[in-house]
mmCIF file of C-alpha atoms in Angstrom:
data_model
loop_
_atom_site.group_PDB
_atom_site.id
_atom_site.type_symbol
_atom_site.label_atom_id
_atom_site.label_comp_id
_atom_site.label_asym_id
_atom_site.label_seq_id
_atom_site.Cartn_x
_atom_site.Cartn_y
_atom_site.Cartn_z
ATOM 1 C CA MET X 1 0.000 0.000 0.000
ATOM 2 C CA SER X 2 1.272 3.461 -0.849
ATOM 3 C CA PRO X 3 2.097 5.668 2.168
ATOM 4 C CA LEU X 4 -0.226 8.241 0.600
ATOM 5 C CA ASP X 5 -3.184 5.883 0.868
ATOM 6 C CA SER X 6 -5.227 6.377 4.024
ATOM 7 C CA PRO X 7 -6.514 3.211 5.722
ATOM 8 C CA ALA X 8 -10.270 3.193 6.153
ATOM 9 C CA ASP X 9 -9.933 2.668 9.911
ATOM 10 C CA TYR X 10 -7.602 5.625 10.523
ATOM 11 C CA ASP X 11 -9.272 8.219 12.756
ATOM 12 C CA PRO X 12 -7.424 11.557 13.004
ATOM 13 C CA ALA X 13 -9.755 12.590 15.838
ATOM 14 C CA ALA X 14 -8.201 9.860 17.987
ATOM 15 C CA PHE X 15 -5.164 12.058 18.593
ATOM 16 C CA ALA X 16 -5.009 15.315 20.542
ATOM 17 C CA ARG X 17 -4.464 18.388 18.404
ATOM 18 C CA PRO X 18 -2.601 21.180 20.173
ATOM 19 C CA SER X 19 -3.110 24.617 18.670
ATOM 20 C CA VAL X 20 -0.123 26.264 16.994
ATOM 21 C CA THR X 21 0.601 29.984 17.067
ATOM 22 C CA VAL X 22 3.371 32.272 15.866
ATOM 23 C CA ASP X 23 4.762 35.216 17.857
ATOM 24 C CA VAL X 24 7.086 37.840 16.383
ATOM 25 C CA ALA X 25 9.691 39.959 18.184
ATOM 26 C CA ALA X 26 10.232 42.774 15.668
ATOM 27 C CA PHE X 27 13.176 45.100 16.398
ATOM 28 C CA THR X 28 14.219 48.458 15.032
ATOM 29 C CA ALA X 29 16.807 51.117 15.918
ATOM 30 C CA ARG X 30 15.249 54.521 16.530
ATOM 31 C CA GLU X 31 15.916 57.546 18.728
ATOM 32 C CA ARG X 32 19.314 56.017 19.629
ATOM 33 C CA LYS X 33 17.620 53.048 21.320
ATOM 34 C CA LEU X 34 16.746 49.502 20.315
ATOM 35 C CA HIS X 35 12.953 49.158 20.155
ATOM 36 C CA VAL X 36 10.591 46.208 19.916
ATOM 37 C CA LEU X 37 7.086 46.312 18.458
ATOM 38 C CA LEU X 38 4.311 45.449 20.937
ATOM 39 C CA ILE X 39 0.540 45.298 20.727
ATOM 40 C CA LYS X 40 -1.984 45.850 23.508
ATOM 41 C CA ARG X 41 -4.389 42.932 23.535
ATOM 42 C CA GLY X 42 -8.024 43.844 22.973
ATOM 43 C CA VAL X 43 -9.508 40.453 23.877
ATOM 44 C CA TRP X 44 -9.286 37.764 26.542
ATOM 45 C CA PRO X 45 -6.915 36.413 27.737
ATOM 46 C CA PHE X 46 -4.685 39.206 29.024
ATOM 47 C CA GLU X 47 -6.994 41.892 27.666
ATOM 48 C CA GLY X 48 -5.329 45.287 28.133
ATOM 49 C CA HIS X 49 -1.864 43.766 28.517
ATOM 50 C CA TRP X 50 1.039 44.345 26.143
ATOM 51 C CA ALA X 51 2.290 41.410 24.077
ATOM 52 C CA LEU X 52 4.275 40.468 21.007
ATOM 53 C CA PRO X 53 2.220 40.445 17.804
ATOM 54 C CA GLY X 54 1.123 36.972 16.809
ATOM 55 C CA GLY X 55 -1.762 34.556 16.500
ATOM 56 C CA PHE X 56 -2.984 31.158 15.398
ATOM 57 C CA VAL X 57 -1.584 29.450 12.314
ATOM 58 C CA GLN X 58 -4.241 28.733 9.705
ATOM 59 C CA MET X 59 -4.586 25.217 8.303
ATOM 60 C CA SER X 60 -3.789 26.451 4.792
ATOM 61 C CA GLU X 61 -0.533 28.350 5.527
ATOM 62 C CA ASP X 62 3.026 27.568 6.465
ATOM 63 C CA LEU X 63 4.729 29.059 9.518
ATOM 64 C CA ASP X 64 6.670 31.835 7.749
ATOM 65 C CA THR X 65 3.519 32.982 5.966
ATOM 66 C CA ALA X 66 1.628 33.025 9.270
ATOM 67 C CA ALA X 67 4.335 35.135 10.929
ATOM 68 C CA HIS X 68 4.306 37.721 8.136
ATOM 69 C CA ARG X 69 0.498 37.782 8.122
ATOM 70 C CA GLU X 70 0.090 38.234 11.877
ATOM 71 C CA LEU X 71 2.699 40.988 11.989
ATOM 72 C CA ALA X 72 0.897 42.856 9.200
ATOM 73 C CA GLU X 73 -2.626 42.280 10.535
ATOM 74 C CA GLU X 74 -1.921 43.310 14.119
ATOM 75 C CA THR X 75 0.519 46.178 13.548
ATOM 76 C CA GLY X 76 0.279 47.277 9.908
ATOM 77 C CA VAL X 77 3.980 46.465 9.465
ATOM 78 C CA ALA X 78 4.472 44.428 6.299
ATOM 79 C CA GLY X 79 7.343 43.239 4.139
ATOM 80 C CA ALA X 80 10.042 42.624 6.760
ATOM 81 C CA ASP X 81 13.201 41.740 4.801
ATOM 82 C CA PHE X 82 14.668 39.818 7.727
ATOM 83 C CA LEU X 83 12.368 37.393 9.549
ATOM 84 C CA GLU X 84 13.886 34.261 11.058
ATOM 85 C CA GLN X 85 12.504 31.414 13.119
ATOM 86 C CA LEU X 86 13.762 31.683 16.689
ATOM 87 C CA TYR X 87 12.564 28.865 18.951
ATOM 88 C CA THR X 88 9.515 26.786 19.807
ATOM 89 C CA PHE X 89 7.840 27.462 23.157
ATOM 90 C CA GLY X 90 5.636 24.655 24.441
ATOM 91 C CA THR X 91 5.214 24.870 28.219
ATOM 92 C CA VAL X 92 1.938 23.094 28.956
ATOM 93 C CA ASP X 93 0.241 25.982 30.795
ATOM 94 C CA ARG X 94 1.643 28.882 28.745
ATOM 95 C CA ASP X 95 -1.799 29.834 27.393
ATOM 96 C CA PRO X 96 -5.016 29.708 29.482
ATOM 97 C CA ARG X 97 -7.217 29.091 26.413
ATOM 98 C CA THR X 98 -6.008 25.628 25.469
ATOM 99 C CA ARG X 99 -2.834 23.653 24.783
ATOM 100 C CA VAL X 100 -0.902 26.075 22.589
ATOM 101 C CA ILE X 101 2.560 25.626 21.092
ATOM 102 C CA SER X 102 4.134 28.820 19.767
ATOM 103 C CA VAL X 103 6.787 29.053 17.088
ATOM 104 C CA ALA X 104 8.555 32.341 17.774
ATOM 105 C CA TYR X 105 10.258 34.548 15.193
ATOM 106 C CA TYR X 106 12.359 37.669 15.314
ATOM 107 C CA ALA X 107 12.318 40.363 12.651
ATOM 108 C CA LEU X 108 14.611 43.297 11.935
ATOM 109 C CA LEU X 109 13.362 46.514 10.355
ATOM 110 C CA PRO X 110 15.043 49.784 9.333
ATOM 111 C CA GLU X 111 13.983 52.832 11.339
ATOM 112 C CA PRO X 112 10.265 53.167 10.589
ATOM 113 C CA HIS X 113 8.812 56.286 9.021
ATOM 114 C CA ILE X 114 5.214 55.115 9.420
ATOM 115 C CA ALA X 115 3.678 54.609 12.853
ATOM 116 C CA PRO X 116 2.382 51.084 13.534
ATOM 117 C CA ARG X 117 -1.368 50.634 13.175
ATOM 118 C CA ALA X 118 -3.312 48.236 15.397
ATOM 119 C CA GLY X 119 -5.625 45.711 13.768
ATOM 120 C CA THR X 120 -7.629 42.471 14.314
ATOM 121 C CA ASP X 121 -7.608 41.710 18.081
ATOM 122 C CA ALA X 122 -4.951 44.329 18.940
ATOM 123 C CA ALA X 123 -6.234 47.510 20.611
ATOM 124 C CA GLU X 124 -2.937 49.403 20.191
ATOM 125 C CA ALA X 125 0.434 48.931 18.506
ATOM 126 C CA GLN X 126 3.546 50.773 19.617
ATOM 127 C CA TRP X 127 7.359 50.689 19.495
ATOM 128 C CA TRP X 128 8.863 50.250 22.975
ATOM 129 C CA PRO X 129 12.522 50.689 24.024
ATOM 130 C CA VAL X 130 13.758 47.248 25.089
ATOM 131 C CA GLU X 131 15.081 48.736 28.336
ATOM 132 C CA GLU X 132 11.718 50.294 29.258
ATOM 133 C CA LEU X 133 9.251 47.478 28.631
ATOM 134 C CA PRO X 134 5.896 47.011 30.353
ATOM 135 C CA SER X 135 4.814 43.684 31.830
ATOM 136 C CA LEU X 136 4.131 41.255 28.967
ATOM 137 C CA ALA X 137 1.336 38.704 28.487
ATOM 138 C CA PHE X 138 1.786 34.930 28.249
ATOM 139 C CA ASP X 139 5.482 33.942 28.227
ATOM 140 C CA HIS X 140 6.390 36.787 25.896
ATOM 141 C CA ALA X 141 9.039 38.185 28.264
ATOM 142 C CA LYS X 142 10.877 34.856 27.891
ATOM 143 C CA ILE X 143 10.452 34.929 24.113
ATOM 144 C CA LEU X 144 11.811 38.476 23.950
ATOM 145 C CA THR X 145 14.803 37.631 26.133
ATOM 146 C CA THR X 146 15.584 34.674 23.862
ATOM 147 C CA ALA X 147 15.268 36.866 20.760
ATOM 148 C CA LEU X 148 17.634 39.499 22.147
ATOM 149 C CA SER X 149 20.175 36.832 23.066
ATOM 150 C CA ARG X 150 19.998 35.341 19.560
ATOM 151 C CA LEU X 151 20.338 38.747 17.902
ATOM 152 C CA ARG X 152 23.375 39.695 19.982
ATOM 153 C CA ALA X 153 25.045 36.376 19.256
ATOM 154 C CA LYS X 154 24.289 36.580 15.538
ATOM 155 C CA LEU X 155 25.782 40.065 15.378
ATOM 156 C CA ALA X 156 29.184 38.619 16.282
ATOM 157 C CA TYR X 157 29.445 36.299 13.283
ATOM 158 C CA THR X 158 27.126 37.636 10.555
ATOM 159 C CA SER X 159 26.294 40.897 8.769
ATOM 160 C CA VAL X 160 22.742 40.862 10.162
ATOM 161 C CA ALA X 161 23.017 44.548 11.144
ATOM 162 C CA TYR X 162 22.228 45.436 7.522
ATOM 163 C CA ALA X 163 18.530 44.830 8.240
ATOM 164 C CA LEU X 164 18.396 47.675 10.767
ATOM 165 C CA LEU X 165 19.975 50.228 8.430
ATOM 166 C CA ALA X 166 18.906 52.190 5.392
ATOM 167 C CA PRO X 167 20.564 51.094 2.118
ATOM 168 C CA GLU X 168 23.131 53.916 2.541
ATOM 169 C CA PHE X 169 24.671 54.756 5.920
ATOM 170 C CA THR X 170 27.728 56.202 7.613
ATOM 171 C CA LEU X 171 30.170 54.160 9.668
ATOM 172 C CA THR X 172 28.976 56.061 12.724
ATOM 173 C CA GLU X 173 25.407 54.932 12.052
ATOM 174 C CA LEU X 174 26.619 51.357 11.635
ATOM 175 C CA GLN X 175 28.510 51.498 14.919
ATOM 176 C CA ASN X 176 25.468 52.981 16.650
ATOM 177 C CA VAL X 177 23.392 49.962 15.591
ATOM 178 C CA TYR X 178 25.990 47.570 16.993
ATOM 179 C CA GLU X 179 26.130 49.484 20.265
ATOM 180 C CA LEU X 180 22.335 49.585 20.620
ATOM 181 C CA ILE X 181 22.062 45.830 20.171
ATOM 182 C CA LEU X 182 25.019 44.952 22.390
ATOM 183 C CA GLY X 183 24.139 47.530 25.040
ATOM 184 C CA ARG X 184 27.696 48.859 25.339
ATOM 185 C CA GLU X 185 30.088 51.292 23.664
ATOM 186 C CA LEU X 186 32.670 50.091 21.144
ATOM 187 C CA ASP X 187 36.066 51.514 20.376
ATOM 188 C CA LYS X 188 35.617 53.619 17.251
ATOM 189 C CA ARG X 189 38.993 52.913 15.669
ATOM 190 C CA ASN X 190 38.906 49.150 16.234
ATOM 191 C CA PHE X 191 35.307 48.889 15.054
ATOM 192 C CA ARG X 192 35.985 50.684 11.785
ATOM 193 C CA LYS X 193 39.150 48.678 11.142
ATOM 194 C CA LYS X 194 37.308 45.405 11.658
ATOM 195 C CA MET X 195 34.280 46.308 9.534
ATOM 196 C CA LEU X 196 36.337 47.643 6.631
ATOM 197 C CA SER X 197 38.445 44.475 6.638
ATOM 198 C CA THR X 198 35.414 42.214 6.105
ATOM 199 C CA GLU X 199 34.866 43.313 2.486
ATOM 200 C CA LEU X 200 31.151 43.440 3.256
ATOM 201 C CA LEU X 201 31.034 47.220 2.951
ATOM 202 C CA GLU X 202 31.230 49.255 -0.210
ATOM 203 C CA GLY X 203 32.351 52.874 -0.010
ATOM 204 C CA LEU X 204 30.147 55.206 -2.044
ATOM 205 C CA GLU X 205 31.075 58.417 -3.785
ATOM 206 C CA LYS X 206 28.597 60.222 -1.600
ATOM 207 C CA GLN X 207 28.780 62.130 1.642
ATOM 208 C CA ARG X 208 26.286 63.092 4.288
ATOM 209 C CA ARG X 209 26.417 66.603 5.662
ATOM 210 C CA GLY X 210 24.919 67.389 9.028
ATOM 211 C CA GLY X 211 25.246 70.372 11.323
ATOM 212 C CA ALA X 212 28.722 71.506 12.265
ATOM 213 C CA HIS X 213 30.283 68.098 11.711
ATOM 214 C CA ARG X 214 32.538 67.249 8.790
ATOM 215 C CA PRO X 215 30.834 65.474 5.874
ATOM 216 C CA ALA X 216 30.810 61.702 6.407
ATOM 217 C CA GLN X 217 31.288 59.148 3.652
ATOM 218 C CA LEU X 218 28.348 56.881 2.921
ATOM 219 C CA PHE X 219 28.610 53.097 2.669
ATOM 220 C CA SER X 220 26.375 50.214 1.667
ATOM 221 C CA PHE X 221 26.508 46.483 2.273
ATOM 222 C CA THR X 222 27.739 44.486 -0.702
ATOM 223 C CA LYS X 223 24.961 41.999 0.083
ATOM 224 C CA ARG X 224 21.772 42.855 1.918
ATOM 225 C CA GLU X 225 21.396 39.383 3.372
ATOM 226 C CA PRO X 226 23.025 37.598 6.304
ATOM 227 C CA VAL X 227 26.650 36.842 5.417
ATOM 228 C CA PHE X 228 29.126 35.118 7.725
ATOM 229 C CA LEU X 229 31.993 37.301 8.920
ATOM 230 C CA ASP X 230 35.556 36.071 8.621
#
C-alpha cells in the first residue's frame, strides 16, 4: 500500500491536536535606542496587557507565511526583509485558552517612518525601548529575552546589522546599531578597522552633511542578506 493511501480505519480525531501559534519579536533602531514592536491585547486572555504580535496558524498556511500575516494584521507592518525562526515554546500551561505551542520569530526593520497601526484583536500597537518594557502577556518576556540573546550572538558572526539600516549609511550609524544591540560602547577605531576588513562594505562616492560636523562618507553592504563574517 502506498504511504499516501489512508486506511479506512484511521481516525485523526483519535489524537489530541494542540493549537499552533506564531509570535514575532520585531526590532528596530530609533531615537538612539533599540525598540521592539508590541501590541496591547483587545480580547481575553490578558486583555489590556502588552504582548508580542502573533496569532494562530491557519490550516492552509506555512509558519513563515503566518508570521508575516500576523505581523501585518496586528501592527500594519508588512514586508520585513529579515524574519527568522527563533525557537519553539511549548510549556503546557503557557496559554489559558487551550494547549498552545508557539513558534517564535524575530524580525529586523530599518527605522520606521510610518507609525504602527493596530488591527484584528490588537487595541494598540507601539514601538517600545527594550530597556523600558511594560509587563508582557503569556510567556512573551521569555520569548523576547531569547530573541535578544539570539540577535546579539548573531551580530558577532554575521552581517545581520544590515537589516536595521537604510541602504546607505555612515560608519557612525553602523557602529550605533551595533552598540544599541550589544548595550555597550565600542572603540571607534577598532570597530571601523574590523568592519572595513570584512569586504562586506562598499564605499560610495557620496557624503552626508549634518550640522557643524565634517561630511561623512556613505557606505552600503555588498549583500543585503546575512553573510558570515571572517
